Amino acid sequence: MAPSLTFFLLLLTLTLTTSTPTPTSKPKTFIILVNPDSKPTIFPTHTNWYSSLLSTNTTTTSTILHTYSTIFHGFSATLSPSQAASLSSHPHILSLLPDTLRHLHTTRSPQFLGLKTSGNSGLLKESDFGSDLVIAVIDTGITPNHKSFNDEDLGPVPTKWKGHCVASSDFPPSSCNKKLIGAKFFSQGYEATNGKINETVETKSPKDTDGHGTHTASIAAGRYVFPASTLGYARGVAAGMAPKARLAAYKVCWNSGCYDSDILAAFDAAVADGVDVISLSVGGVVVPYHLDAIAIGAFAAADAGIFVSASAGNGGPGALTVTNVAPWVTTVGAGTIDRDFPADVKLGNEKIIPGMSIYGGPNLVPGRMYPLVYGGSSQTGNGGDGYSSSLCLEGSLDPNFVKGKIVLCDRGINSRTAKGEVVKKAGGAGMVLANAVFDGEGLVADCHVLPATAVGAAGGDAIRNYLTQAKKPVATIVFKGTRLGVRPAPVVASFSARGTNPETPEIVKPDVIAPGLNILAAWPDSVGPSGIPSDKRKTEFNILSGTSMACPHVSGLAALLKAAHPEWTPASIRSALMTTAYTVDNRGETMIDESTGNVSSVLDYGAGHVHPEKAMDPGLVYDISSYDYVDFLCNLNYTTKNVQVVTRKNADCSGAKKAGHAGNLNYPSLSAVFQQYGKHKMSTHFIRTVTNVGDPKSVYQVTIRPPSGMMVTVQPEKLAFRRVGQKLSFLVRVQAREIKLSPGSSTMKGGSIVWSDGKHTVTSPILVTLQQPL
């Protein structure tokens, strides 16, 4: 994408050196956005100009780490407070953003999604498996030469591709091929805060030393590999969503996390390189869009016609936990598939507690019952406490207490597999990991380093009750391998972040859910399957869970849809995925929430679970232009300056505000928020425009399923299209009556409107929120 003529976002990352640093002047890294309208012309390059801005009125010397020239022009710098103050008041500077730390949101799924490799029709066939599309994965790098990334039978690299692979001692030029066509790494922002990377632990190259990036890349676009399994579990064919799509890996995440300045450098490179889809399984705190570097980078990518998908986060099942909520980003939550890995706890009283685990041996002695103890009853005597030992934190367990026993550990603080290592070091024979009340009944299968299983909160309580009642409590763990055909499925994963949208409640987030629990995908053989440094087991595939795994499913599906419909915009692709999503499980009932076992809602799954084959032919789409997003920001009462920060466009908000409210963005879902303020009746309206991408002459009739207690009307009730590409608009009015709520509380109810021509079903969820002000 060419740089905007109306706006330069100037970004560099700099390391600052001062002769006399003091505690009150600790430098911090900022992303600096520069107004292009006052761009000086006396400097030969932007970099010279950036340096001059930093050296003005200061004795500090700085080194530029990143320059950005595609999605915006600009720089990030580690600045002293005085430098930051000077730059923020400079007439050329539009904004300073703090360089924020973010974290990763960490097979049978193609079959579960209905993607069939045989036959003469279907999304895979119509898209040629995504062969000319390029998916960028912004993550921890990639494992070259893995079977999932072989280039057998692939055609030449697409001629539009401008990227390359950055070679290093452990990532030679031969690491790339016709499948993995780009690989770069960005560490300057990370090192500006954390110091030089320890290359005995991780490598400054595109090579993945964590596993997360390899896993997500192969979910999006891994080739067919048979046989594939993890420690003997989930045996079968491993395949990504778009098996022939090309991959470009952009490594931005390191041991301590991922910094915005590096993430933006990856966005900048990906757009310049010519990718079609960007997949980002990373997130952090939710802030206004003009302060959110990911939202800014994603807008520029979407403006260039690139589909951006991002993980919703793993903060569920609590409300308001969803992240990556910008409306130009497709936000993906996680659901289960119809496969699990049961490993039950058998207690001495013959009671069976259901659990889940992946463990390849050596096993417990069959038929033998082992002494059972609670970690919280073990203290090391060297300053340990019951709280630390209940969580099985490092050094908290007394070997004399746990040796040869199965230890019950509570979930929290350290990783689930790390708890098993603590028990193993202390001489324990096995571990049962119990969910806390907040975690509910959601279970995740982990590759443990000793015989271990995870149980829900109710199961944990049952085991604790048994421990208090039995004189000599005993137990064993029964590993049952891989179970297929699980019902119900899909289920909304307990950890999947929930709505409402904490930044803009007028936009429903997450948008959709996709498989994210216990997903088999590629793995570097240099990293043990548990992710613990001491784990020296080797496996080519691993089973992980998280919205990190759900996001690349949608990234790969977006590539298939783009290949089948090259003319579709990113918003059209998202619309197709949303309006064809489903909300019923394989029992024919509404999907349930894993954490509670109760029925789930729009807050949990957005539009529903993705249905790729139906998304290929959605009938109608809700399209959105970049200028529609400008109007959206205007209707959020953003200043002209803040709109420019996000969009690089000079905004005239007068027309936008006449159009109504932020909820009038042409989004496939609708969200009405009412503040009661003593009003007995409340109403609002939405204007939506749909584009016909189905049959030339088609008539759609609306069916309204209003939220309970609400009245919803649609005008007109019939849309008659004469041709493909024709746009027609309709008005939705939502009316609500006051209900009794305590001050500061709210209630949310969901419904839908459905357009159908007898062949296509186009569904839009409606969320209505009633709030009682304090």
mmCIF file of C-alpha atoms in Angstrom, residues 210-557:
data_model
loop_
_atom_site.group_PDB
_atom_site.id
_atom_site.type_symbol
_atom_site.label_atom_id
_atom_site.label_comp_id
_atom_site.label_asym_id
_atom_site.label_seq_id
_atom_site.Cartn_x
_atom_site.Cartn_y
_atom_site.Cartn_z
ATOM 1 C CA ASP A 210 8.583 -21.741 21.775
ATOM 2 C CA GLY A 211 6.235 -23.816 19.587
ATOM 3 C CA HIS A 212 3.240 -21.482 19.594
ATOM 4 C CA GLY A 213 3.973 -19.920 16.189
ATOM 5 C CA THR A 214 4.579 -23.277 14.502
ATOM 6 C CA HIS A 215 1.316 -24.588 15.956
ATOM 7 C CA THR A 216 -0.807 -21.614 14.834
ATOM 8 C CA ALA A 217 0.797 -21.488 11.363
ATOM 9 C CA SER A 218 0.018 -25.140 10.695
ATOM 10 C CA ILE A 219 -3.597 -24.713 11.882
ATOM 11 C CA ALA A 220 -4.036 -21.955 9.311
ATOM 12 C CA ALA A 221 -2.239 -23.566 6.393
ATOM 13 C CA GLY A 222 -0.506 -26.846 7.275
ATOM 14 C CA ARG A 223 -0.174 -29.498 4.567
ATOM 15 C CA TYR A 224 -1.746 -32.940 4.909
ATOM 16 C CA VAL A 225 0.447 -35.140 7.112
ATOM 17 C CA PHE A 226 -0.245 -38.784 7.970
ATOM 18 C CA PRO A 227 0.235 -40.278 10.452
ATOM 19 C CA ALA A 228 0.140 -37.507 13.036
ATOM 20 C CA SER A 229 -0.323 -37.770 16.812
ATOM 21 C CA THR A 230 0.939 -36.529 20.163
ATOM 22 C CA LEU A 231 2.306 -39.174 22.539
ATOM 23 C CA GLY A 232 -0.005 -41.652 20.810
ATOM 24 C CA TYR A 233 -3.118 -39.493 21.189
ATOM 25 C CA ALA A 234 -5.318 -38.074 18.370
ATOM 26 C CA ARG A 235 -3.870 -40.377 15.715
ATOM 27 C CA GLY A 236 -4.855 -39.471 12.175
ATOM 28 C CA VAL A 237 -4.278 -36.870 9.483
ATOM 29 C CA ALA A 238 -3.068 -33.400 10.466
ATOM 30 C CA ALA A 239 -4.085 -30.603 8.109
ATOM 31 C CA GLY A 240 -4.571 -26.865 8.184
ATOM 32 C CA MET A 241 -7.591 -24.957 6.951
ATOM 33 C CA ALA A 242 -5.960 -23.828 3.682
ATOM 34 C CA PRO A 243 -3.426 -26.588 2.926
ATOM 35 C CA LYS A 244 -2.031 -24.961 -0.233
ATOM 36 C CA ALA A 245 -1.932 -21.373 1.012
ATOM 37 C CA ARG A 246 1.536 -19.866 1.328
ATOM 38 C CA LEU A 247 2.880 -18.873 4.731
ATOM 39 C CA ALA A 248 4.913 -15.878 5.900
ATOM 40 C CA ALA A 249 6.104 -15.958 9.518
ATOM 41 C CA TYR A 250 6.791 -12.732 11.428
ATOM 42 C CA LYS A 251 8.399 -13.421 14.795
ATOM 43 C CA VAL A 252 7.566 -10.741 17.377
ATOM 44 C CA CYS A 253 7.032 -12.721 20.593
ATOM 45 C CA TRP A 254 9.892 -13.659 22.889
ATOM 46 C CA ASN A 255 10.228 -15.239 26.339
ATOM 47 C CA SER A 256 8.674 -12.315 28.204
ATOM 48 C CA GLY A 257 6.039 -11.385 25.643
ATOM 49 C CA CYS A 258 5.456 -9.261 22.557
ATOM 50 C CA TYR A 259 5.868 -5.464 22.288
ATOM 51 C CA ASP A 260 3.650 -3.205 20.221
ATOM 52 C CA SER A 261 6.570 -1.583 18.422
ATOM 53 C CA ASP A 262 7.702 -4.988 17.132
ATOM 54 C CA ILE A 263 4.127 -6.043 16.295
ATOM 55 C CA LEU A 264 3.712 -2.847 14.247
ATOM 56 C CA ALA A 265 6.978 -3.567 12.445
ATOM 57 C CA ALA A 266 5.534 -6.955 11.502
ATOM 58 C CA PHE A 267 2.286 -5.364 10.256
ATOM 59 C CA ASP A 268 4.343 -2.883 8.229
ATOM 60 C CA ALA A 269 6.436 -5.654 6.665
ATOM 61 C CA ALA A 270 3.459 -7.952 6.019
ATOM 62 C CA VAL A 271 1.513 -5.301 4.113
ATOM 63 C CA ALA A 272 4.598 -4.319 2.094
ATOM 64 C CA ASP A 273 5.340 -7.981 1.345
ATOM 65 C CA GLY A 274 1.880 -8.526 -0.159
ATOM 66 C CA VAL A 275 0.044 -10.856 2.246
ATOM 67 C CA ASP A 276 -3.710 -11.495 1.944
ATOM 68 C CA VAL A 277 -4.506 -12.484 5.532
ATOM 69 C CA ILE A 278 -2.907 -11.562 8.862
ATOM 70 C CA SER A 279 -3.352 -13.939 11.802
ATOM 71 C CA LEU A 280 -2.578 -12.581 15.275
ATOM 72 C CA SER A 281 -2.993 -14.796 18.353
ATOM 73 C CA VAL A 282 -1.772 -12.078 20.719
ATOM 74 C CA GLY A 283 -3.598 -9.661 22.982
ATOM 75 C CA GLY A 284 -3.528 -7.333 25.950
ATOM 76 C CA VAL A 285 -5.600 -4.757 27.757
ATOM 77 C CA VAL A 286 -8.440 -3.030 25.928
ATOM 78 C CA VAL A 287 -7.902 0.699 25.360
ATOM 79 C CA PRO A 288 -9.469 3.305 23.038
ATOM 80 C CA TYR A 289 -8.633 2.614 19.421
ATOM 81 C CA HIS A 290 -6.412 5.679 19.007
ATOM 82 C CA LEU A 291 -4.232 4.326 21.843
ATOM 83 C CA ASP A 292 -4.240 0.729 20.597
ATOM 84 C CA ALA A 293 -1.272 -0.061 18.353
ATOM 85 C CA ILE A 294 -2.793 -3.344 17.152
ATOM 86 C CA ALA A 295 -6.016 -1.539 16.188
ATOM 87 C CA ILE A 296 -3.983 1.091 14.306
ATOM 88 C CA GLY A 297 -1.883 -1.490 12.465
ATOM 89 C CA ALA A 298 -4.915 -3.653 11.715
ATOM 90 C CA PHE A 299 -6.845 -0.694 10.283
ATOM 91 C CA ALA A 300 -4.056 0.060 7.832
ATOM 92 C CA ALA A 301 -3.958 -3.597 6.812
ATOM 93 C CA ALA A 302 -7.742 -3.728 6.321
ATOM 94 C CA ASP A 303 -7.544 -0.459 4.368
ATOM 95 C CA ALA A 304 -5.122 -2.276 2.043
ATOM 96 C CA GLY A 305 -7.648 -5.097 1.543
ATOM 97 C CA ILE A 306 -6.052 -7.531 4.001
ATOM 98 C CA PHE A 307 -8.248 -9.672 6.274
ATOM 99 C CA VAL A 308 -7.089 -9.469 9.916
ATOM 100 C CA SER A 309 -8.171 -12.084 12.446
ATOM 101 C CA ALA A 310 -7.212 -11.971 16.118
ATOM 102 C CA SER A 311 -7.823 -14.139 19.154
ATOM 103 C CA ALA A 312 -10.492 -12.981 21.599
ATOM 104 C CA GLY A 313 -8.358 -13.842 24.630
ATOM 105 C CA ASN A 314 -8.428 -16.534 27.302
ATOM 106 C CA GLY A 315 -9.978 -14.461 30.105
ATOM 107 C CA GLY A 316 -13.279 -16.377 30.154
ATOM 108 C CA PRO A 317 -15.707 -17.311 31.471
ATOM 109 C CA GLY A 318 -16.050 -13.866 33.067
ATOM 110 C CA ALA A 319 -17.950 -11.099 31.285
ATOM 111 C CA LEU A 320 -16.221 -8.138 29.588
ATOM 112 C CA THR A 321 -13.016 -10.141 29.056
ATOM 113 C CA VAL A 322 -12.861 -10.034 25.241
ATOM 114 C CA THR A 323 -9.843 -8.295 23.660
ATOM 115 C CA ASN A 324 -8.904 -7.206 20.118
ATOM 116 C CA VAL A 325 -12.322 -5.599 19.771
ATOM 117 C CA ALA A 326 -11.824 -3.141 16.879
ATOM 118 C CA PRO A 327 -14.620 -3.600 14.309
ATOM 119 C CA TRP A 328 -12.129 -3.894 11.422
ATOM 120 C CA VAL A 329 -10.633 -6.979 13.146
ATOM 121 C CA THR A 330 -12.407 -10.353 13.119
ATOM 122 C CA THR A 331 -12.352 -11.454 16.768
ATOM 123 C CA VAL A 332 -12.374 -15.208 17.366
ATOM 124 C CA GLY A 333 -13.440 -17.098 20.483
ATOM 125 C CA ALA A 334 -12.932 -20.819 21.110
ATOM 126 C CA GLY A 335 -15.183 -23.852 21.027
ATOM 127 C CA THR A 336 -14.661 -27.566 21.484
ATOM 128 C CA ILE A 337 -14.637 -30.264 18.821
ATOM 129 C CA ASP A 338 -16.108 -33.765 19.061
ATOM 130 C CA ARG A 339 -12.909 -35.330 20.394
ATOM 131 C CA ASP A 340 -11.447 -35.466 23.896
ATOM 132 C CA PHE A 341 -8.921 -37.371 25.985
ATOM 133 C CA PRO A 342 -10.579 -38.776 29.122
ATOM 134 C CA ALA A 343 -8.428 -39.615 32.124
ATOM 135 C CA ASP A 344 -10.582 -40.284 35.166
ATOM 136 C CA VAL A 345 -9.741 -40.297 38.860
ATOM 137 C CA LYS A 346 -10.879 -43.421 40.703
ATOM 138 C CA LEU A 347 -11.162 -42.872 44.447
ATOM 139 C CA GLY A 348 -10.931 -45.474 47.195
ATOM 140 C CA ASN A 349 -14.679 -45.191 47.755
ATOM 141 C CA GLU A 350 -15.181 -46.378 44.136
ATOM 142 C CA LYS A 351 -16.349 -42.935 43.032
ATOM 143 C CA ILE A 352 -15.191 -41.920 39.536
ATOM 144 C CA ILE A 353 -14.279 -38.249 38.921
ATOM 145 C CA PRO A 354 -14.131 -37.417 35.192
ATOM 146 C CA GLY A 355 -10.918 -35.784 34.026
ATOM 147 C CA MET A 356 -8.836 -35.095 30.928
ATOM 148 C CA SER A 357 -5.171 -35.564 30.102
ATOM 149 C CA ILE A 358 -2.525 -36.460 27.549
ATOM 150 C CA TYR A 359 0.138 -38.688 29.052
ATOM 151 C CA GLY A 360 2.324 -41.152 27.192
ATOM 152 C CA GLY A 361 3.876 -43.066 30.096
ATOM 153 C CA PRO A 362 5.415 -44.572 32.106
ATOM 154 C CA ASN A 363 2.019 -45.268 33.601
ATOM 155 C CA LEU A 364 0.819 -45.948 37.096
ATOM 156 C CA VAL A 365 0.725 -49.627 38.025
ATOM 157 C CA PRO A 366 -2.618 -51.009 36.712
ATOM 158 C CA GLY A 367 -5.042 -51.914 39.487
ATOM 159 C CA ARG A 368 -2.918 -50.334 42.199
ATOM 160 C CA MET A 369 -4.362 -47.606 44.432
ATOM 161 C CA TYR A 370 -1.931 -44.877 45.532
ATOM 162 C CA PRO A 371 -2.045 -42.760 48.696
ATOM 163 C CA LEU A 372 -3.826 -39.463 47.929
ATOM 164 C CA VAL A 373 -2.884 -36.147 49.550
ATOM 165 C CA TYR A 374 -3.755 -32.478 49.108
ATOM 166 C CA GLY A 375 -0.843 -30.234 48.193
ATOM 167 C CA GLY A 376 -2.138 -27.580 50.615
ATOM 168 C CA SER A 377 -1.380 -29.946 53.511
ATOM 169 C CA SER A 378 2.301 -30.095 52.511
ATOM 170 C CA GLN A 379 4.751 -27.429 53.629
ATOM 171 C CA THR A 380 8.498 -27.505 53.116
ATOM 172 C CA GLY A 381 9.349 -25.967 56.451
ATOM 173 C CA ASN A 382 11.638 -23.403 54.808
ATOM 174 C CA GLY A 383 9.205 -20.538 54.733
ATOM 175 C CA GLY A 384 6.618 -22.420 52.688
ATOM 176 C CA ASP A 385 2.945 -21.925 53.294
ATOM 177 C CA GLY A 386 -0.263 -23.803 52.696
ATOM 178 C CA TYR A 387 -1.329 -21.445 49.920
ATOM 179 C CA SER A 388 1.824 -22.017 47.862
ATOM 180 C CA SER A 389 1.716 -25.774 48.367
ATOM 181 C CA SER A 390 -1.990 -25.915 47.493
ATOM 182 C CA LEU A 391 -1.017 -24.479 44.106
ATOM 183 C CA CYS A 392 2.061 -26.742 43.893
ATOM 184 C CA LEU A 393 4.385 -23.805 43.297
ATOM 185 C CA GLU A 394 8.116 -24.365 42.836
ATOM 186 C CA GLY A 395 9.756 -25.579 46.057
ATOM 187 C CA SER A 396 6.516 -25.615 48.045
ATOM 188 C CA LEU A 397 6.034 -29.378 48.491
ATOM 189 C CA ASP A 398 7.702 -31.451 51.224
ATOM 190 C CA PRO A 399 9.200 -34.577 49.565
ATOM 191 C CA ASN A 400 8.681 -36.553 52.781
ATOM 192 C CA PHE A 401 4.960 -35.786 52.551
ATOM 193 C CA VAL A 402 4.294 -36.424 48.848
ATOM 194 C CA LYS A 403 6.755 -39.169 47.884
ATOM 195 C CA GLY A 404 5.017 -42.059 46.144
ATOM 196 C CA LYS A 405 1.607 -40.388 46.405
ATOM 197 C CA ILE A 406 -0.900 -38.773 44.066
ATOM 198 C CA VAL A 407 -1.068 -35.067 44.883
ATOM 199 C CA LEU A 408 -4.134 -32.855 44.468
ATOM 200 C CA CYS A 409 -3.056 -29.395 43.246
ATOM 201 C CA ASP A 410 -5.207 -26.304 42.764
ATOM 202 C CA ARG A 411 -5.122 -24.469 39.432
ATOM 203 C CA GLY A 412 -3.597 -20.969 39.330
ATOM 204 C CA ILE A 413 -0.376 -18.860 39.302
ATOM 205 C CA ASN A 414 2.045 -21.282 37.573
ATOM 206 C CA SER A 415 1.316 -23.281 34.443
ATOM 207 C CA ARG A 416 -0.633 -26.515 34.647
ATOM 208 C CA THR A 417 2.267 -28.656 33.402
ATOM 209 C CA ALA A 418 4.730 -26.837 35.695
ATOM 210 C CA LYS A 419 2.693 -28.037 38.693
ATOM 211 C CA GLY A 420 3.242 -31.609 37.528
ATOM 212 C CA GLU A 421 6.971 -30.997 37.339
ATOM 213 C CA VAL A 422 6.932 -29.680 40.939
ATOM 214 C CA VAL A 423 5.132 -32.826 42.104
ATOM 215 C CA LYS A 424 7.531 -35.033 40.140
ATOM 216 C CA LYS A 425 10.608 -33.301 41.609
ATOM 217 C CA ALA A 426 9.236 -33.859 45.106
ATOM 218 C CA GLY A 427 8.837 -37.585 44.387
ATOM 219 C CA GLY A 428 5.084 -37.672 43.798
ATOM 220 C CA ALA A 429 3.671 -40.580 41.826
ATOM 221 C CA GLY A 430 0.963 -38.554 40.080
ATOM 222 C CA MET A 431 -1.090 -35.382 40.150
ATOM 223 C CA VAL A 432 -4.730 -34.360 40.000
ATOM 224 C CA LEU A 433 -5.201 -30.738 38.944
ATOM 225 C CA ALA A 434 -8.444 -29.184 40.213
ATOM 226 C CA ASN A 435 -10.170 -26.180 38.690
ATOM 227 C CA ALA A 436 -10.984 -23.219 40.873
ATOM 228 C CA VAL A 437 -14.597 -22.066 41.167
ATOM 229 C CA PHE A 438 -13.962 -19.354 38.571
ATOM 230 C CA ASP A 439 -12.677 -21.936 36.064
ATOM 231 C CA GLY A 440 -15.881 -23.938 36.396
ATOM 232 C CA GLU A 441 -16.023 -27.309 34.673
ATOM 233 C CA GLY A 442 -13.899 -26.460 31.638
ATOM 234 C CA LEU A 443 -11.058 -28.940 31.139
ATOM 235 C CA VAL A 444 -7.903 -28.656 29.043
ATOM 236 C CA ALA A 445 -5.793 -31.682 28.093
ATOM 237 C CA ASP A 446 -2.086 -31.096 28.748
ATOM 238 C CA CYS A 447 0.997 -33.181 27.894
ATOM 239 C CA HIS A 448 2.063 -33.859 31.471
ATOM 240 C CA VAL A 449 5.511 -35.022 32.603
ATOM 241 C CA LEU A 450 4.047 -37.521 35.102
ATOM 242 C CA PRO A 451 0.743 -39.384 35.372
ATOM 243 C CA ALA A 452 -1.698 -36.512 35.830
ATOM 244 C CA THR A 453 -5.196 -35.387 34.956
ATOM 245 C CA ALA A 454 -7.349 -32.257 35.224
ATOM 246 C CA VAL A 455 -10.772 -32.241 36.902
ATOM 247 C CA GLY A 456 -13.484 -29.589 37.126
ATOM 248 C CA ALA A 457 -14.313 -27.464 40.163
ATOM 249 C CA ALA A 458 -17.057 -29.872 41.291
ATOM 250 C CA GLY A 459 -14.702 -32.831 40.906
ATOM 251 C CA GLY A 460 -12.071 -31.038 42.945
ATOM 252 C CA ASP A 461 -14.580 -30.427 45.717
ATOM 253 C CA ALA A 462 -15.590 -34.100 45.679
ATOM 254 C CA ILE A 463 -11.945 -35.174 46.035
ATOM 255 C CA ARG A 464 -11.371 -32.742 48.920
ATOM 256 C CA ASN A 465 -14.469 -34.058 50.673
ATOM 257 C CA TYR A 466 -13.175 -37.598 50.269
ATOM 258 C CA LEU A 467 -9.784 -36.561 51.675
ATOM 259 C CA THR A 468 -11.406 -35.184 54.839
ATOM 260 C CA GLN A 469 -13.656 -38.191 55.356
ATOM 261 C CA ALA A 470 -11.386 -41.146 54.522
ATOM 262 C CA LYS A 471 -8.923 -42.441 57.101
ATOM 263 C CA LYS A 472 -6.469 -43.595 54.436
ATOM 264 C CA PRO A 473 -7.478 -41.896 51.185
ATOM 265 C CA VAL A 474 -6.274 -43.616 48.018
ATOM 266 C CA ALA A 475 -6.785 -43.082 44.320
ATOM 267 C CA THR A 476 -5.528 -43.895 40.853
ATOM 268 C CA ILE A 477 -5.790 -42.303 37.411
ATOM 269 C CA VAL A 478 -7.295 -44.271 34.526
ATOM 270 C CA PHE A 479 -6.115 -43.028 31.116
ATOM 271 C CA LYS A 480 -8.617 -43.854 28.355
ATOM 272 C CA GLY A 481 -6.825 -42.508 25.273
ATOM 273 C CA THR A 482 -8.668 -40.687 22.472
ATOM 274 C CA ARG A 483 -12.461 -40.546 22.358
ATOM 275 C CA LEU A 484 -14.289 -39.478 19.169
ATOM 276 C CA GLY A 485 -17.895 -38.558 18.498
ATOM 277 C CA VAL A 486 -18.224 -36.632 21.749
ATOM 278 C CA ARG A 487 -21.646 -35.093 22.422
ATOM 279 C CA PRO A 488 -22.443 -32.307 22.854
ATOM 280 C CA ALA A 489 -20.106 -30.465 20.494
ATOM 281 C CA PRO A 490 -19.304 -27.749 19.880
ATOM 282 C CA VAL A 491 -19.377 -26.261 23.360
ATOM 283 C CA VAL A 492 -18.133 -22.746 24.166
ATOM 284 C CA ALA A 493 -14.745 -23.295 25.852
ATOM 285 C CA SER A 494 -14.606 -22.172 29.462
ATOM 286 C CA PHE A 495 -11.502 -20.041 28.913
ATOM 287 C CA SER A 496 -12.845 -18.289 25.793
ATOM 288 C CA ALA A 497 -13.185 -14.550 26.475
ATOM 289 C CA ARG A 498 -16.719 -13.195 26.679
ATOM 290 C CA GLY A 499 -18.552 -9.991 25.788
ATOM 291 C CA THR A 500 -19.822 -7.489 26.027
ATOM 292 C CA ASN A 501 -17.341 -5.359 24.157
ATOM 293 C CA PRO A 502 -15.677 -3.326 26.945
ATOM 294 C CA GLU A 503 -14.616 -0.531 24.572
ATOM 295 C CA THR A 504 -17.596 -0.210 22.219
ATOM 296 C CA PRO A 505 -20.710 -2.044 23.441
ATOM 297 C CA GLU A 506 -22.435 -1.063 20.164
ATOM 298 C CA ILE A 507 -20.288 -3.708 18.411
ATOM 299 C CA VAL A 508 -20.823 -7.337 19.474
ATOM 300 C CA LYS A 509 -17.579 -9.184 20.229
ATOM 301 C CA PRO A 510 -16.400 -11.886 19.837
ATOM 302 C CA ASP A 511 -17.564 -12.152 16.224
ATOM 303 C CA VAL A 512 -17.509 -15.951 15.979
ATOM 304 C CA ILE A 513 -16.041 -18.995 17.670
ATOM 305 C CA ALA A 514 -13.924 -21.729 16.057
ATOM 306 C CA PRO A 515 -12.183 -24.894 17.302
ATOM 307 C CA GLY A 516 -9.775 -23.966 20.087
ATOM 308 C CA LEU A 517 -9.744 -26.790 22.646
ATOM 309 C CA ASN A 518 -7.249 -29.662 22.412
ATOM 310 C CA ILE A 519 -6.147 -28.926 18.834
ATOM 311 C CA LEU A 520 -3.494 -31.120 17.185
ATOM 312 C CA ALA A 521 -0.981 -29.183 15.073
ATOM 313 C CA ALA A 522 2.711 -28.992 14.148
ATOM 314 C CA TRP A 523 5.384 -28.644 16.816
ATOM 315 C CA PRO A 524 9.168 -28.128 16.856
ATOM 316 C CA ASP A 525 10.999 -31.265 17.972
ATOM 317 C CA SER A 526 13.435 -29.086 19.930
ATOM 318 C CA VAL A 527 10.675 -28.168 22.403
ATOM 319 C CA GLY A 528 9.112 -30.731 24.750
ATOM 320 C CA PRO A 529 5.327 -31.123 24.404
ATOM 321 C CA SER A 530 4.712 -29.778 27.924
ATOM 322 C CA GLY A 531 6.640 -26.584 27.139
ATOM 323 C CA ILE A 532 8.771 -27.092 30.255
ATOM 324 C CA PRO A 533 12.540 -26.663 29.638
ATOM 325 C CA SER A 534 13.330 -29.924 31.437
ATOM 326 C CA ASP A 535 10.966 -31.885 29.169
ATOM 327 C CA LYS A 536 13.234 -33.578 26.629
ATOM 328 C CA ARG A 537 10.535 -35.626 24.897
ATOM 329 C CA LYS A 538 10.305 -35.066 21.154
ATOM 330 C CA THR A 539 7.137 -34.867 19.089
ATOM 331 C CA GLU A 540 6.332 -33.521 15.626
ATOM 332 C CA PHE A 541 2.805 -32.563 16.684
ATOM 333 C CA ASN A 542 1.324 -31.233 19.877
ATOM 334 C CA ILE A 543 -2.119 -30.660 21.341
ATOM 335 C CA LEU A 544 -2.766 -27.137 22.627
ATOM 336 C CA SER A 545 -5.793 -25.097 23.663
ATOM 337 C CA GLY A 546 -6.663 -21.419 23.579
ATOM 338 C CA THR A 547 -8.259 -18.753 21.446
ATOM 339 C CA SER A 548 -4.735 -18.703 19.961
ATOM 340 C CA MET A 549 -5.726 -21.968 18.259
ATOM 341 C CA ALA A 550 -9.193 -20.745 17.231
ATOM 342 C CA CYS A 551 -7.893 -17.610 15.489
ATOM 343 C CA PRO A 552 -5.796 -19.353 12.784
ATOM 344 C CA HIS A 553 -8.763 -21.586 11.919
ATOM 345 C CA VAL A 554 -10.576 -18.417 10.837
ATOM 346 C CA SER A 555 -7.421 -17.026 9.187
ATOM 347 C CA GLY A 556 -7.175 -20.128 6.998
ATOM 348 C CA LEU A 557 -10.890 -20.069 6.214
#
